[in-house]
């Protein structure tokens, strides 16, 4: 019996290789695409979802069309992420294992470029690449694409979502005009259509499954708040979603730093990703995010290109993009790999028009959502805690040795009292923070009044200016930090040497991840700023500038560091970690809760007050108690 792949025109050596992989029959897309692509004379557009056997659909014909006697790149496959890049390269190596001299190289960011350059120099017929790194290598004139006959754009919609349009243009311009382009995409939004139109001539089109114009798994929501309440709104959204794993988009580098800094100070586990970071810094930030030891990534559009992290639950547009087309790129960071996700815009009422424009572009309606009240947040957090306590894995061996002492401590309390106390331990902190929390929502017709400001209502979150420098000192921002392996001492010498000031004039040094703050006596600060010119560190320009003000709404009103998200982690019950305010059970390893205890007063227990008093009474879930994960301490800022 003739092998079905042979029937499609695939040669024996490749058929034998796919047989070994367990491919007995071609998938529908392979059945349709292989004969067309084998002709090698047409451009091609294939609409197919991931998992349909796309890689073999283009990979097998490619192997028939390539001249393996030559060691020049003849096929270039561009794809959006390093994971896909590695997977495709691996698949094609497997398909071509019986072809002597076949060489496939995977070119992707975040890995050693020298190794990739070496592999290219050694001779390669098939290059599988992510756009950014490919462009880098082209820029180094380290690859010759003059013999490229086939370019495959895999997951084209995703590449465009990630903002690779220009990179793709640049890469394609280095390949011969006569090449054939094969485009695969799960969806066919207008941007992908445009690529097909611009780069292809009468492409053969195949559709497997249904067409759609955007990611159907993304819910789009917007919240209308006063401009000055944006930061408070962001925090409330995060607090209401304790398991959030999100990307927050800002417009400028300074904004990303500002928002990240405030979130860190407020105890959330966040960091900034922007264009001023070196590749190494960027990799470190991304590694933390990918490993989920960071919960919120604050990014600019440019920096967020190519973020290929699955399971992002939320994209938050802290500021809408200037170019509304970028919204698709942003929202595409969530709902990847068949998951669902939410894209949120925090806007002021003047920006409603932009929402309508975006709706047109994405072909989907936004839901106007109301920010949860303080009461809602507390309830959500309370039951988050209750579920976590219920589900926490008990380390019998370790806890066993303490049980009799623990029981002694609780001897005078009933089960109900113990449960109530465990729940209150964390819950009270949110109550304290959120009691009297104002309604941050603003309706469209409230705009006039709202913009003038009903300041009374926000009285308690007013001008408590949380983080100014000490009197007589200026607070300076510098774009290096602990990810550059600086200690406070290193930073002190670095600043003093380059700024030519005495160490005595330097006050507090606040070492962050990718940036830091240094307080310097105001007179010396001027000298420092004047001298600090053209300073480089690890080949990167180091900037120092007077620290911007906090986003207004973030001042005051914060409820102190959230131990759980705490940027600076402490041992606590080593190994356990928390995510949201009440701790989480989903983040990676080493995190523990009680961040930032050193920085302020500890918030005591105490009973809930005011409007939230009835809460504990409503906690009907009388589940067995457990110990608090992570030992969180929330810092109260006066
Ligand atoms: P892809 O859409 O190329 O990522 O392929 C999805 C999965 O299907 C991969 O694990 C492939 O190895 C597998 N696959 C592709 N083609 C076939 C086939 N004809 N028979 C069995 N498995 C296949």
XYZ file of C-alpha atoms and ligand atoms in Angstrom, residues 5 22-27 30 50-56 87, ligand 1:
39
model
C 2.322 11.138 2.225
C 3.914 8.478 14.075
C 2.344 10.455 11.233
C 0.249 7.851 9.423
C -2.143 10.031 7.524
C -1.875 13.658 6.541
C -4.051 16.105 8.431
C -1.477 18.850 4.893
C -2.362 26.075 15.719
C -2.371 22.338 16.168
C -3.702 21.498 12.720
C -0.397 20.141 11.457
C 0.656 23.416 9.834
C 4.346 22.877 10.369
C 4.438 19.700 8.323
C 9.413 23.890 17.905
P 1.372 21.863 14.301
O 0.032 22.444 13.947
O 2.299 21.827 13.146
O 1.964 22.520 15.499
O 1.154 20.333 14.701
C 0.401 19.945 15.819
C 0.789 18.559 16.301
O 0.323 17.568 15.406
C 2.281 18.324 16.411
O 2.520 17.630 17.606
C 2.621 17.470 15.245
O 3.719 16.631 15.509
C 1.364 16.655 15.055
N 1.126 16.272 13.663
C 1.271 17.039 12.569
N 0.928 16.357 11.475
C 0.545 15.126 11.880
C 0.074 13.964 11.199
N -0.074 13.942 9.903
N -0.216 12.878 11.928
C -0.064 12.892 13.261
N 0.367 13.951 13.969
C 0.668 15.073 13.281
